[in-house]
PDB file of C-alpha atoms in Angstrom:
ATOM      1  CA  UNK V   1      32.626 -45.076 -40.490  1.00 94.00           C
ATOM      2  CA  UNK V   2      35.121 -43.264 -38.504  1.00 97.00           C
ATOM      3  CA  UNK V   3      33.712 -41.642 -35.246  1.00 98.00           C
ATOM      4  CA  UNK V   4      35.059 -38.536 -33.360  1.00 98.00           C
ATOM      5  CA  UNK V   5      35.657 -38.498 -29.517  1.00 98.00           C
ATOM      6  CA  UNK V   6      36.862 -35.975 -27.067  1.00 98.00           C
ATOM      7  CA  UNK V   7      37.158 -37.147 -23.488  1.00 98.00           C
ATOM      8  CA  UNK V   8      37.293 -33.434 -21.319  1.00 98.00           C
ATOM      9  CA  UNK V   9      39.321 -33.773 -18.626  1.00 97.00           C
ATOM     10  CA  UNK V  10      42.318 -31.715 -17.270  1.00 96.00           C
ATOM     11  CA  UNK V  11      45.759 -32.459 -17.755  1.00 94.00           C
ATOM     12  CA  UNK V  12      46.330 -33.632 -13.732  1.00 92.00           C
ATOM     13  CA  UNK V  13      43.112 -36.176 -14.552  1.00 93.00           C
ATOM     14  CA  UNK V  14      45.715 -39.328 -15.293  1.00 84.00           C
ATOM     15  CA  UNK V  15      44.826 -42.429 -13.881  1.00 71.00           C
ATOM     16  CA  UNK V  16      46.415 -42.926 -10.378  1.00 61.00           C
ATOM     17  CA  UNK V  17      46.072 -43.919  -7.151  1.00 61.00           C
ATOM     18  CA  UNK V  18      43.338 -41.394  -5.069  1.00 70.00           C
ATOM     19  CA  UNK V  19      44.170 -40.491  -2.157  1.00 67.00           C
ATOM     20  CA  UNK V  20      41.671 -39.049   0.482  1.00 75.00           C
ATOM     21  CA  UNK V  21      42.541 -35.119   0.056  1.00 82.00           C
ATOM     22  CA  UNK V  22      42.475 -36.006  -4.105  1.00 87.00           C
ATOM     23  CA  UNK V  23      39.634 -32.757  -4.347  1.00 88.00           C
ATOM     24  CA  UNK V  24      42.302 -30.369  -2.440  1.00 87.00           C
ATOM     25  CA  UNK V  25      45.303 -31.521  -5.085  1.00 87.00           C
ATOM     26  CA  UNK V  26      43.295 -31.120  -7.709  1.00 91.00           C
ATOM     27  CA  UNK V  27      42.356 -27.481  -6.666  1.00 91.00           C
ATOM     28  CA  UNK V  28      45.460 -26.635  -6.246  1.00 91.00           C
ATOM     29  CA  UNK V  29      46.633 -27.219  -9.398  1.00 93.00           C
ATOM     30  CA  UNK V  30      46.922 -24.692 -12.197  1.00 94.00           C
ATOM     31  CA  UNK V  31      43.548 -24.625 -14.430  1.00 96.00           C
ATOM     32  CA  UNK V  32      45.260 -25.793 -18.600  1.00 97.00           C
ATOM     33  CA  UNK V  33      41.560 -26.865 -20.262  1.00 97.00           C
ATOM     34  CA  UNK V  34      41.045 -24.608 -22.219  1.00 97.00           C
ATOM     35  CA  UNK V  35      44.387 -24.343 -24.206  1.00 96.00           C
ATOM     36  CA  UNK V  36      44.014 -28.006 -25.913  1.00 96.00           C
ATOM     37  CA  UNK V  37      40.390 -27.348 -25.704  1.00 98.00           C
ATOM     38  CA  UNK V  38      40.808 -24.234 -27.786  1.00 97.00           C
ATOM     39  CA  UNK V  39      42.847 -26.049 -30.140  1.00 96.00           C
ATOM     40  CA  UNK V  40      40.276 -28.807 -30.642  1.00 97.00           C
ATOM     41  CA  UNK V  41      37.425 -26.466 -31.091  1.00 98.00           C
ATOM     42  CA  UNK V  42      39.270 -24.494 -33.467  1.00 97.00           C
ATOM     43  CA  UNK V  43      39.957 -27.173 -36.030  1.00 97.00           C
ATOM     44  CA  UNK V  44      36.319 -29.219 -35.460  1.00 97.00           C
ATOM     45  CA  UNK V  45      35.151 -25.356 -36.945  1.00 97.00           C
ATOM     46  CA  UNK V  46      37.795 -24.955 -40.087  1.00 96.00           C
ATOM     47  CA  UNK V  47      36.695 -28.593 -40.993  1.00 96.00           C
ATOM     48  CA  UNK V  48      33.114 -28.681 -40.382  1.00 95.00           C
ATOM     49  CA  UNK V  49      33.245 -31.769 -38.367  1.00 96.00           C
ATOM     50  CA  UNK V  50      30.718 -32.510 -35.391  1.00 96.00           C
ATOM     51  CA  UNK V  51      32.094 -34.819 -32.778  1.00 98.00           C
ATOM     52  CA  UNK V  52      31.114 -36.066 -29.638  1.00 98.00           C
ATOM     53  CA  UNK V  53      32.511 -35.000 -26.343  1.00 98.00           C
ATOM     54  CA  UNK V  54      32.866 -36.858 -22.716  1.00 98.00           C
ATOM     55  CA  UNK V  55      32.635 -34.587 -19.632  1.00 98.00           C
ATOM     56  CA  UNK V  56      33.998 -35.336 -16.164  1.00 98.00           C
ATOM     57  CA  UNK V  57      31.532 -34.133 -13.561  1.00 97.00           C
ATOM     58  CA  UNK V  58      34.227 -32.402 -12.108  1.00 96.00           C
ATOM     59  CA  UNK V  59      34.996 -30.246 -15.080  1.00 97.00           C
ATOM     60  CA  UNK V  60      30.918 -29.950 -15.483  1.00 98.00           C
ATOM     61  CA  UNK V  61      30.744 -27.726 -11.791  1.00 97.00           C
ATOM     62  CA  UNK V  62      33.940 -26.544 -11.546  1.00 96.00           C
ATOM     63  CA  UNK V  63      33.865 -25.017 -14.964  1.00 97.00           C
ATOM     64  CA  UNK V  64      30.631 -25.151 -16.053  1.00 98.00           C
ATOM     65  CA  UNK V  65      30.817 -22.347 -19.255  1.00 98.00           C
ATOM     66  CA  UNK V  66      32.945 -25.301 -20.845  1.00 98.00           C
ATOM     67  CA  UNK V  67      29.917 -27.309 -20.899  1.00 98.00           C
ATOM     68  CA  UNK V  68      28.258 -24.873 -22.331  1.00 98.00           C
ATOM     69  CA  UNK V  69      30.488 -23.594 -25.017  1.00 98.00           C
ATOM     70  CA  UNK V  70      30.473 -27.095 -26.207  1.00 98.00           C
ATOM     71  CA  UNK V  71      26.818 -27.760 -26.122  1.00 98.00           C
ATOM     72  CA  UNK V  72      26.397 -24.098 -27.799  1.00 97.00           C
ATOM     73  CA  UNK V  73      28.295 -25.007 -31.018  1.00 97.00           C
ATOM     74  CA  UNK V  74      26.024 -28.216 -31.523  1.00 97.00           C
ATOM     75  CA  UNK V  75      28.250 -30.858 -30.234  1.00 98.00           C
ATOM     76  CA  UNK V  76      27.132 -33.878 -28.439  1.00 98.00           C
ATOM     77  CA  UNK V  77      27.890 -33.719 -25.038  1.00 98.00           C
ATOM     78  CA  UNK V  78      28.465 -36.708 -22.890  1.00 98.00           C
ATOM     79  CA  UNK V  79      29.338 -38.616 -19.629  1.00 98.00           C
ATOM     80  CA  UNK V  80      33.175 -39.607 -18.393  1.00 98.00           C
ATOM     81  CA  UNK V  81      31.951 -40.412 -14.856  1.00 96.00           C
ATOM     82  CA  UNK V  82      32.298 -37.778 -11.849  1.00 96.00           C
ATOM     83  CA  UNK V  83      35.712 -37.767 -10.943  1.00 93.00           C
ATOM     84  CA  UNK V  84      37.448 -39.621 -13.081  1.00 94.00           C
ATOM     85  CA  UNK V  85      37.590 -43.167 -11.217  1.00 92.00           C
ATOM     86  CA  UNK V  86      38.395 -46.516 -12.393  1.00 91.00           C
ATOM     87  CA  UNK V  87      35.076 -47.965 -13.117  1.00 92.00           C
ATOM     88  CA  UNK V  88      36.178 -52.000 -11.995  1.00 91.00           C
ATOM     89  CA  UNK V  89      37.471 -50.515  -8.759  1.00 90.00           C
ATOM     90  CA  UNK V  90      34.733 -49.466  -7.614  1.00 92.00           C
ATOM     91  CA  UNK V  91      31.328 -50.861  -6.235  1.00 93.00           C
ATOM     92  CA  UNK V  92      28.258 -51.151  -8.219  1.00 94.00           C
ATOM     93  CA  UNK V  93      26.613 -48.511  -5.371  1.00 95.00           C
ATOM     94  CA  UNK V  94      29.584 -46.024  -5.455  1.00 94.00           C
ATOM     95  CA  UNK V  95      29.477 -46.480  -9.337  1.00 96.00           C
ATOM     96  CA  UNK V  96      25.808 -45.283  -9.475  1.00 97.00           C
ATOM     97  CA  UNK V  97      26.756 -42.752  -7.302  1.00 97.00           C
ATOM     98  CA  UNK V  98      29.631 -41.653  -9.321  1.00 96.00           C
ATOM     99  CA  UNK V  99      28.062 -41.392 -12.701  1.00 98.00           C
ATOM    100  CA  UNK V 100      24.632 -40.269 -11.642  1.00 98.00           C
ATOM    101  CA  UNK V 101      26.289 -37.116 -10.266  1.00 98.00           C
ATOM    102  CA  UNK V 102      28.321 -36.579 -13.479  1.00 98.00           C
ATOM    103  CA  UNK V 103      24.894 -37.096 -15.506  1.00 98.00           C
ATOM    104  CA  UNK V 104      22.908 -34.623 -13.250  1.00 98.00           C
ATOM    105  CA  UNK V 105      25.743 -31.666 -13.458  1.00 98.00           C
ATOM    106  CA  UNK V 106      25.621 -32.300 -17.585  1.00 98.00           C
ATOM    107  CA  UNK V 107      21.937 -31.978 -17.729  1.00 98.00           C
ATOM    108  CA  UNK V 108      21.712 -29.534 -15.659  1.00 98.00           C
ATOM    109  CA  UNK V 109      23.629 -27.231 -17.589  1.00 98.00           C
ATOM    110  CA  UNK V 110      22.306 -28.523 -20.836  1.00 98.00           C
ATOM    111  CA  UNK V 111      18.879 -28.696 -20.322  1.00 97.00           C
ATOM    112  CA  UNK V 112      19.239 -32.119 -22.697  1.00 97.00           C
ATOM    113  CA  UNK V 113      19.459 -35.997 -21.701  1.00 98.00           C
ATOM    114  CA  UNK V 114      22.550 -37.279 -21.586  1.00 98.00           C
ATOM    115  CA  UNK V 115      22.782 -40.141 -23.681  1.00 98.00           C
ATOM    116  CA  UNK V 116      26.084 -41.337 -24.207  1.00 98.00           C
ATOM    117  CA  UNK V 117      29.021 -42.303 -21.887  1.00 98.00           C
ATOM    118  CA  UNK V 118      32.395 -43.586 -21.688  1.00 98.00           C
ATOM    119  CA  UNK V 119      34.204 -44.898 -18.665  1.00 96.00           C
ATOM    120  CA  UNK V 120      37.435 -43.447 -17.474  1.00 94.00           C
ATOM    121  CA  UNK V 121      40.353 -45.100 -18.975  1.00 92.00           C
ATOM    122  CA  UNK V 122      37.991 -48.195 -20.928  1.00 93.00           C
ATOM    123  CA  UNK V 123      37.592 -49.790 -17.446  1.00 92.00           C
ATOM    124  CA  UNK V 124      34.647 -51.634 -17.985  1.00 92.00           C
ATOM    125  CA  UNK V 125      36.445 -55.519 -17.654  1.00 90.00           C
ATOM    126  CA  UNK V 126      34.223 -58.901 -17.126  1.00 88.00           C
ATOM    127  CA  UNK V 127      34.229 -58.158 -13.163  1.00 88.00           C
ATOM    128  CA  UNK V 128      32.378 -54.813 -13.370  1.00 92.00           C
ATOM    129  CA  UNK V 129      29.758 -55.822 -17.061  1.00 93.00           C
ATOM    130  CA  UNK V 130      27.101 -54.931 -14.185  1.00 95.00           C
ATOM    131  CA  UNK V 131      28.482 -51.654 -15.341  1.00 96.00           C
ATOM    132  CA  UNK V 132      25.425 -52.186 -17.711  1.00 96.00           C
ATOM    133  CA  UNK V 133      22.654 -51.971 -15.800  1.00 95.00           C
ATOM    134  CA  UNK V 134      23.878 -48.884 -14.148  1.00 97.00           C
ATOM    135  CA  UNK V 135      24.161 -47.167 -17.393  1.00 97.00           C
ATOM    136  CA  UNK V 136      20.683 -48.205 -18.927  1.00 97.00           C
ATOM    137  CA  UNK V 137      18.978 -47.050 -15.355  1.00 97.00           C
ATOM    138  CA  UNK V 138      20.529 -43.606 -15.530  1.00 98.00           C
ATOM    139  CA  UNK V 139      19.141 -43.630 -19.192  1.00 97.00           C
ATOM    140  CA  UNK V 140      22.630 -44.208 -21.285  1.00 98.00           C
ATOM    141  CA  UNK V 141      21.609 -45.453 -24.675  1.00 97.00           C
ATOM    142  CA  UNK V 142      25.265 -45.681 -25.870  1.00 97.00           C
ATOM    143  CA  UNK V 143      28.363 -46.760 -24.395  1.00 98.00           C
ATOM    144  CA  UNK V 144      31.676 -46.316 -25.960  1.00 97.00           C
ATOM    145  CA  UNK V 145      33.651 -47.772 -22.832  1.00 96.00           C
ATOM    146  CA  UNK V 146      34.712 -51.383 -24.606  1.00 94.00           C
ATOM    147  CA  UNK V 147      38.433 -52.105 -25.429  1.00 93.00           C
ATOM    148  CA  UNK V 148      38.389 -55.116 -26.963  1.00 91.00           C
ATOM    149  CA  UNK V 149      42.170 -56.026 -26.061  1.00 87.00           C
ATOM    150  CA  UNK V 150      43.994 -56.235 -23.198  1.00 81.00           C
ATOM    151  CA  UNK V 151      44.966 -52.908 -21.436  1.00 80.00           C
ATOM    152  CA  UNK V 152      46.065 -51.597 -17.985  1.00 76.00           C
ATOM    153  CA  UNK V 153      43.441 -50.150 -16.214  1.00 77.00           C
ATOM    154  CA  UNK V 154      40.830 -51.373 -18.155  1.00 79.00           C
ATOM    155  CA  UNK V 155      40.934 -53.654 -21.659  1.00 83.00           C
ATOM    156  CA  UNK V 156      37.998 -56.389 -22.373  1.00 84.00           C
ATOM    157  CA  UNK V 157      39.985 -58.854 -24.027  1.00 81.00           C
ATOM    158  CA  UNK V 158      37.066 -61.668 -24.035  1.00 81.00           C
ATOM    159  CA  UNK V 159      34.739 -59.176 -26.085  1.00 84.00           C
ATOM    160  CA  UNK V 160      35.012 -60.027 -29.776  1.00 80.00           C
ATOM    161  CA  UNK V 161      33.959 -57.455 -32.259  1.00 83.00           C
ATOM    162  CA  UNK V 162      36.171 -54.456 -32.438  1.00 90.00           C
ATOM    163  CA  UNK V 163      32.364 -52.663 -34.325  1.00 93.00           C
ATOM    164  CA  UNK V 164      29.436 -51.338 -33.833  1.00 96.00           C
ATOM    165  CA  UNK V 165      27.234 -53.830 -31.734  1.00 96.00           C
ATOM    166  CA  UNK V 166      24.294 -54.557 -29.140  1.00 96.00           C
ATOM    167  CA  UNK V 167      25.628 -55.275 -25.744  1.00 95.00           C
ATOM    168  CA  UNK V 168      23.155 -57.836 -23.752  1.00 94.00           C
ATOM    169  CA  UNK V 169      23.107 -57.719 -19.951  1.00 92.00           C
ATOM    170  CA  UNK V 170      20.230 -59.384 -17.541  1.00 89.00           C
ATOM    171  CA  UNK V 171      17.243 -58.103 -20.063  1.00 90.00           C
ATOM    172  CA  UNK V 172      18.878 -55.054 -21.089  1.00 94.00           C
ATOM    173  CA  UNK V 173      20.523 -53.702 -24.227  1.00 95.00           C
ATOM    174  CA  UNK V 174      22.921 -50.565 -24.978  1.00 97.00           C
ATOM    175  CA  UNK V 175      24.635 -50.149 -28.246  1.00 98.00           C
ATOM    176  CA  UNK V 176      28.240 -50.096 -28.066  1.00 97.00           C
ATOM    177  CA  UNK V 177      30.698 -48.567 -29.949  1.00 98.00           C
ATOM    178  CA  UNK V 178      34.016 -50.501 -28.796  1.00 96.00           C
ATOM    179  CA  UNK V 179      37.365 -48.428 -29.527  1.00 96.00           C
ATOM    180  CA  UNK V 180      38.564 -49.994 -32.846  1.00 95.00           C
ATOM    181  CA  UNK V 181      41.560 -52.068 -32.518  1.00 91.00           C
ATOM    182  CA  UNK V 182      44.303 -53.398 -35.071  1.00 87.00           C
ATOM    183  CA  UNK V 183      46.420 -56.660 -34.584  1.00 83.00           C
ATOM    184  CA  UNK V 184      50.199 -57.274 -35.509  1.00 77.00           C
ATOM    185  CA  UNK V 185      51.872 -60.391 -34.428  1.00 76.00           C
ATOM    186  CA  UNK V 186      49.401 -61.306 -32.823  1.00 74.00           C
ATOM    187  CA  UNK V 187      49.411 -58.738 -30.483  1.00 82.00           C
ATOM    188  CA  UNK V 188      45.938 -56.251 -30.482  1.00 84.00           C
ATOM    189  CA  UNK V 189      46.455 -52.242 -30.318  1.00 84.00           C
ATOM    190  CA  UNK V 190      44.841 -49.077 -31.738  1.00 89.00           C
ATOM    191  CA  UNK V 191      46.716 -46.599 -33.298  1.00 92.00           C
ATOM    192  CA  UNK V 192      43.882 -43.374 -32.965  1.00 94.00           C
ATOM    193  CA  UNK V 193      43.690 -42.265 -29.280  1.00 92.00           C
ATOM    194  CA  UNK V 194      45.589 -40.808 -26.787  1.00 87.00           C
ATOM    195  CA  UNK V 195      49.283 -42.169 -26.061  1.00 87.00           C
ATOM    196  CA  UNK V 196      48.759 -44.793 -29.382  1.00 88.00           C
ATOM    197  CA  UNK V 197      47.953 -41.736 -31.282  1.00 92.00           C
ATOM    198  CA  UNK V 198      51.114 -40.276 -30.479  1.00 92.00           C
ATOM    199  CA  UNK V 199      53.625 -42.968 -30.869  1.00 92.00           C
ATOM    200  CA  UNK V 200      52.828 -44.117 -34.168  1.00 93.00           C
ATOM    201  CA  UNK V 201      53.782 -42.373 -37.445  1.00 94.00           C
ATOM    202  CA  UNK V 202      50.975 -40.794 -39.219  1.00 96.00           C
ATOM    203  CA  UNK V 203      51.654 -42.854 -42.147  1.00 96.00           C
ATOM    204  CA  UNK V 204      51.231 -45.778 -40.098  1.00 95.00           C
ATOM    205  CA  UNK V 205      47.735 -44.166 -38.363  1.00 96.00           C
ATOM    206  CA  UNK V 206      46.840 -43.170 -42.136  1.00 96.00           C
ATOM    207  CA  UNK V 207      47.225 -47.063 -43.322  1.00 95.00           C
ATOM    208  CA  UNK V 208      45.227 -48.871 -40.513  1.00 95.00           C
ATOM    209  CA  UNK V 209      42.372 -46.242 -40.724  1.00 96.00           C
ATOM    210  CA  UNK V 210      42.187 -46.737 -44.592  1.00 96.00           C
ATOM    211  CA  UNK V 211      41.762 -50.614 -44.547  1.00 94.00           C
ATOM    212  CA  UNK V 212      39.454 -50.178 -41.287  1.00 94.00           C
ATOM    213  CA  UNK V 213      35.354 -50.438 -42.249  1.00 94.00           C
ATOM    214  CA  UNK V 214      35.485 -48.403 -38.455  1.00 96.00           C
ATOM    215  CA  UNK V 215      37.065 -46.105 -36.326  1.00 97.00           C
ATOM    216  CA  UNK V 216      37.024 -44.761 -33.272  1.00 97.00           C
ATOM    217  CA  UNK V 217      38.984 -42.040 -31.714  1.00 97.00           C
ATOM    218  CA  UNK V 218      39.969 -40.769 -28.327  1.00 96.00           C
ATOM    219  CA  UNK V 219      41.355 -37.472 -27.752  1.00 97.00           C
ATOM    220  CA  UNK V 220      41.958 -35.171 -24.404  1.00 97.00           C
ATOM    221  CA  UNK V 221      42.623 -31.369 -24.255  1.00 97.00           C
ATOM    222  CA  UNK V 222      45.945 -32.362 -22.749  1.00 96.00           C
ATOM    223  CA  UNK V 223      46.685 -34.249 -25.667  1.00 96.00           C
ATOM    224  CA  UNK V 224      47.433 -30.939 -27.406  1.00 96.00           C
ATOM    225  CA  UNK V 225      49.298 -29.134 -24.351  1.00 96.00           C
ATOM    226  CA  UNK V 226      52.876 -29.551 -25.302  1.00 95.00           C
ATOM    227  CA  UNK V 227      54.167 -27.509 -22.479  1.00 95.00           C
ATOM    228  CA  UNK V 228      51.640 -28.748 -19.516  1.00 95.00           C
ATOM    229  CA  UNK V 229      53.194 -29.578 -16.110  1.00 93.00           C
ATOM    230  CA  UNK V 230      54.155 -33.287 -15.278  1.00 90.00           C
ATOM    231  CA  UNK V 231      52.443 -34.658 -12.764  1.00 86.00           C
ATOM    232  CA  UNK V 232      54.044 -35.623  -9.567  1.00 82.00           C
ATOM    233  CA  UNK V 233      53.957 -39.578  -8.202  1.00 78.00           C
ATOM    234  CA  UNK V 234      53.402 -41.122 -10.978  1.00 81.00           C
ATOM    235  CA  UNK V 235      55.468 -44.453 -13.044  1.00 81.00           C
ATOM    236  CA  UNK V 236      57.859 -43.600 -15.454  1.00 84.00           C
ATOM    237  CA  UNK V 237      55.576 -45.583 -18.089  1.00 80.00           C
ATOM    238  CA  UNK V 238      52.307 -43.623 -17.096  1.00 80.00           C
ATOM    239  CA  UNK V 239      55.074 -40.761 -17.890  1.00 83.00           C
ATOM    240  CA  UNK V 240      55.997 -42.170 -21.053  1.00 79.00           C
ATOM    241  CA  UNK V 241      52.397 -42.819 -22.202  1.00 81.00           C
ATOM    242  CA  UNK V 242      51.021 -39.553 -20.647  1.00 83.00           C
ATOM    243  CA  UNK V 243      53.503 -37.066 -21.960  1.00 86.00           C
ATOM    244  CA  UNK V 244      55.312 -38.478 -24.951  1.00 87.00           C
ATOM    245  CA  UNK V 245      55.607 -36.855 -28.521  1.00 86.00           C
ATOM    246  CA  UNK V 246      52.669 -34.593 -27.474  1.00 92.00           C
ATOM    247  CA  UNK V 247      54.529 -31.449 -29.761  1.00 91.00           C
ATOM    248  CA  UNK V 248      53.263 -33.408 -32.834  1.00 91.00           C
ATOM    249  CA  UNK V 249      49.817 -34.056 -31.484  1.00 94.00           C
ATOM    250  CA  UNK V 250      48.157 -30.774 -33.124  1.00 95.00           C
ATOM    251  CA  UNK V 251      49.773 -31.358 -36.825  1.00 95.00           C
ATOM    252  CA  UNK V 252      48.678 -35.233 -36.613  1.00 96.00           C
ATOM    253  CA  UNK V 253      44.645 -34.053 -35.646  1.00 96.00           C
ATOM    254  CA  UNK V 254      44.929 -31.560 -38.366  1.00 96.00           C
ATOM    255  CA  UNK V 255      45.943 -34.155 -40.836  1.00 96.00           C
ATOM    256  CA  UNK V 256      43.375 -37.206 -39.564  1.00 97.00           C
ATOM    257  CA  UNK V 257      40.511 -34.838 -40.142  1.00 96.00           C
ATOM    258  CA  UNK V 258      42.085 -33.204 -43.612  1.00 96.00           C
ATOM    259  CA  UNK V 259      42.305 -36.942 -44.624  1.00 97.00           C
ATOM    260  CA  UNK V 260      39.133 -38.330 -43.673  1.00 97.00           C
ATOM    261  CA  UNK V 261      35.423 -37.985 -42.615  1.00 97.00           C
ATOM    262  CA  UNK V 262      34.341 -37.729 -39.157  1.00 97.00           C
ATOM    263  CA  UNK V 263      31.125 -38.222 -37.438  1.00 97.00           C
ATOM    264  CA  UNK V 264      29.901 -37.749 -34.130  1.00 98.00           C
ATOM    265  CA  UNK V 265      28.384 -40.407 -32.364  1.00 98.00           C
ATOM    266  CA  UNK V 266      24.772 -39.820 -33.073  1.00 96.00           C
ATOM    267  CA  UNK V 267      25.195 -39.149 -36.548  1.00 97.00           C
ATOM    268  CA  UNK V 268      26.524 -42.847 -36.411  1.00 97.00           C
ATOM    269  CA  UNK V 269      23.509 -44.247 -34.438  1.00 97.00           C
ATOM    270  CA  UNK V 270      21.597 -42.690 -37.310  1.00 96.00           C
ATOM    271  CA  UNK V 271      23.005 -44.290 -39.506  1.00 96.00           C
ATOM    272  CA  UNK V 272      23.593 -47.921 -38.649  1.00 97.00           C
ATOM    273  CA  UNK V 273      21.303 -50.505 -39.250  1.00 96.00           C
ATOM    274  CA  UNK V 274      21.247 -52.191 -35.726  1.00 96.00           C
ATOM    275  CA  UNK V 275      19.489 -55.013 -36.721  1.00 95.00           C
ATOM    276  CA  UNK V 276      22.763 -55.934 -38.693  1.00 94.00           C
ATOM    277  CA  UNK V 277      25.148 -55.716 -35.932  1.00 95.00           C
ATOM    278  CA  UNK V 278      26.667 -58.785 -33.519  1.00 93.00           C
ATOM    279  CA  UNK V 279      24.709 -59.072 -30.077  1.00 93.00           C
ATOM    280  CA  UNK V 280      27.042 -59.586 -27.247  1.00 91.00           C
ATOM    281  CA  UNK V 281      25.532 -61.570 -24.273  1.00 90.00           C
ATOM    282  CA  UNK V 282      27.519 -60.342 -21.038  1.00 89.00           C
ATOM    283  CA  UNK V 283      24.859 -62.267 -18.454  1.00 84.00           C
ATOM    284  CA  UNK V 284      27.287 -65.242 -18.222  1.00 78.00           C
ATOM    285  CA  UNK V 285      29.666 -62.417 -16.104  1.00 70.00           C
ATOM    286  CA  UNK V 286      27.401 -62.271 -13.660  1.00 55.00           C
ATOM    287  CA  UNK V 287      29.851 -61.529 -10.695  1.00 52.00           C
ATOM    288  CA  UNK V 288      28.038 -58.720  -8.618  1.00 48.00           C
ATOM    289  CA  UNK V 289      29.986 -56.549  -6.690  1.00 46.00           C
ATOM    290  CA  UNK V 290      27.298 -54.432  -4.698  1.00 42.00           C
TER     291      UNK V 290
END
């Protein structure tokens, strides 16, 4: 099973500090979307592949015809928080806040229930698994915000399965689908999402997806931007990560998708037999930041 992911973000939303006047920066900077998100859409059509895509808040009423060009070619459309925060960072209260105002600007211009999410960055960590009950109060059914290695802003190192499973939390349950991960020397990484993507050869990428059972992807507009601005104030490995080898990112998409099949992620719910799948019992992270 190898599942198709689009988080929709510009290329200034990089994980960083925020500082008060964040909204007026991010105004103020020129508007690139729609050139890696032209790219994307164009190849999902000459392959016939469905996919499922996470939408900041921000993008949502700022540019809200994006939302809608998605959701009018049948793809899934779901939540990557409001403004693009790390999750563990934050309180539980401005966490609600934050992704209940992403979820109402979706549905809004949908008209559907938004039923998937995926936190900013994988920043769901054992402090913030109260993360949880957020999501199954706003009405997320599945999560795709696990990284089951460790990471820096995010990474769940403790969590076990790198599949499909049923995440337990204080009497509720939401099906995960944890980013995929491969080991070498001991050492856990994935090799089909953003900066990973790019580093690694294709014929590495190629190998690890053909002995995987699954895969999940992670892909941003920017990722396919070769000539986008770099943004100011930020480390020379966010740099590195961020903007490296992205003039190969549009042949390497084109060949992942020539070379195998993708799914969205409901097509995947569909087709997994949950009642098969490891249960993950989170209660015993019980630290509540309110």
């Amino acid at each position: 099973m190898n599942v198709l992911t689009f988080d929709i973000e510009d290329w200034f939303h990089i994980l960083h500090k925020y500082p008060k006047n964040i909204l007026d920066k991010w105004n103020s900077y020129e508007v690139r979307i729609n050139k890696g998100l032209d790219v994307i859409l164009k190849i999902l059509d000459e392959h016939d592949i469905k996919a499922t895509f996470f939408i900041l808040g921000y993008i949502a009423k700022k540019h809200p015809e994006i939302v809608k060009r998605i959701h009018n070619l049948g793809y899934e459309v779901g939540a990557h928080s409001d403004m693009h925060k790390v999750a563990h960072l934050q309180s539980k209260k401005e966490y609600r806040e934050d992704l209940s105002n992403c979820i109402n600007s979706l549905e809004d211009i949908t008209g559907e229930k938004v039923l998937s999410y995926r936190a900013p960055g994988f920043s769901i960590k054992k402090q913030n698994v109260w993360a949880f009950e957020v999501m199954s109060e706003l009405g997320i059914k599945y999560d795709a915000s696990i990284f089951p290695a460790p990471r820096e802003d995010g990474g769940f190192d403790d969590f076990e399965h790198s599949i499909p499973s049923i995440i337990k939390y204080k009497g509720i349950k939401i099906k995960e689908f944890p980013m995929s991960v491969n080991t070498l020397f001991g050492k856990k990484f994935t090799v089909t999402g953003g900066g990973y993507f790019r580093f690694f050869p294709y014929t590495f990428i190629k190998k690890k997806i053909q002995k995987a059972d699954y895969t999940m992807t992670y892909f941003h507009p920017r990722d396919f931007d070769p000539t986008q601005p770099i943004l100011e104030g930020i480390s020379l490995k966010r740099k590195f990560k961020s903007y490296y080898n992205l003039s190969k990112s549009y042949t390497k998409l084109k060949q992942i998708v020539s070379d195998f099949h993708f799914i969205d992620i409901r097509e995947a719910n569909n087709i997994i037999d949950w009642s098969n799948v490891p249960i993950v019992d989170l209660s015993s992270y019980s630290y509540n930041k309110s």
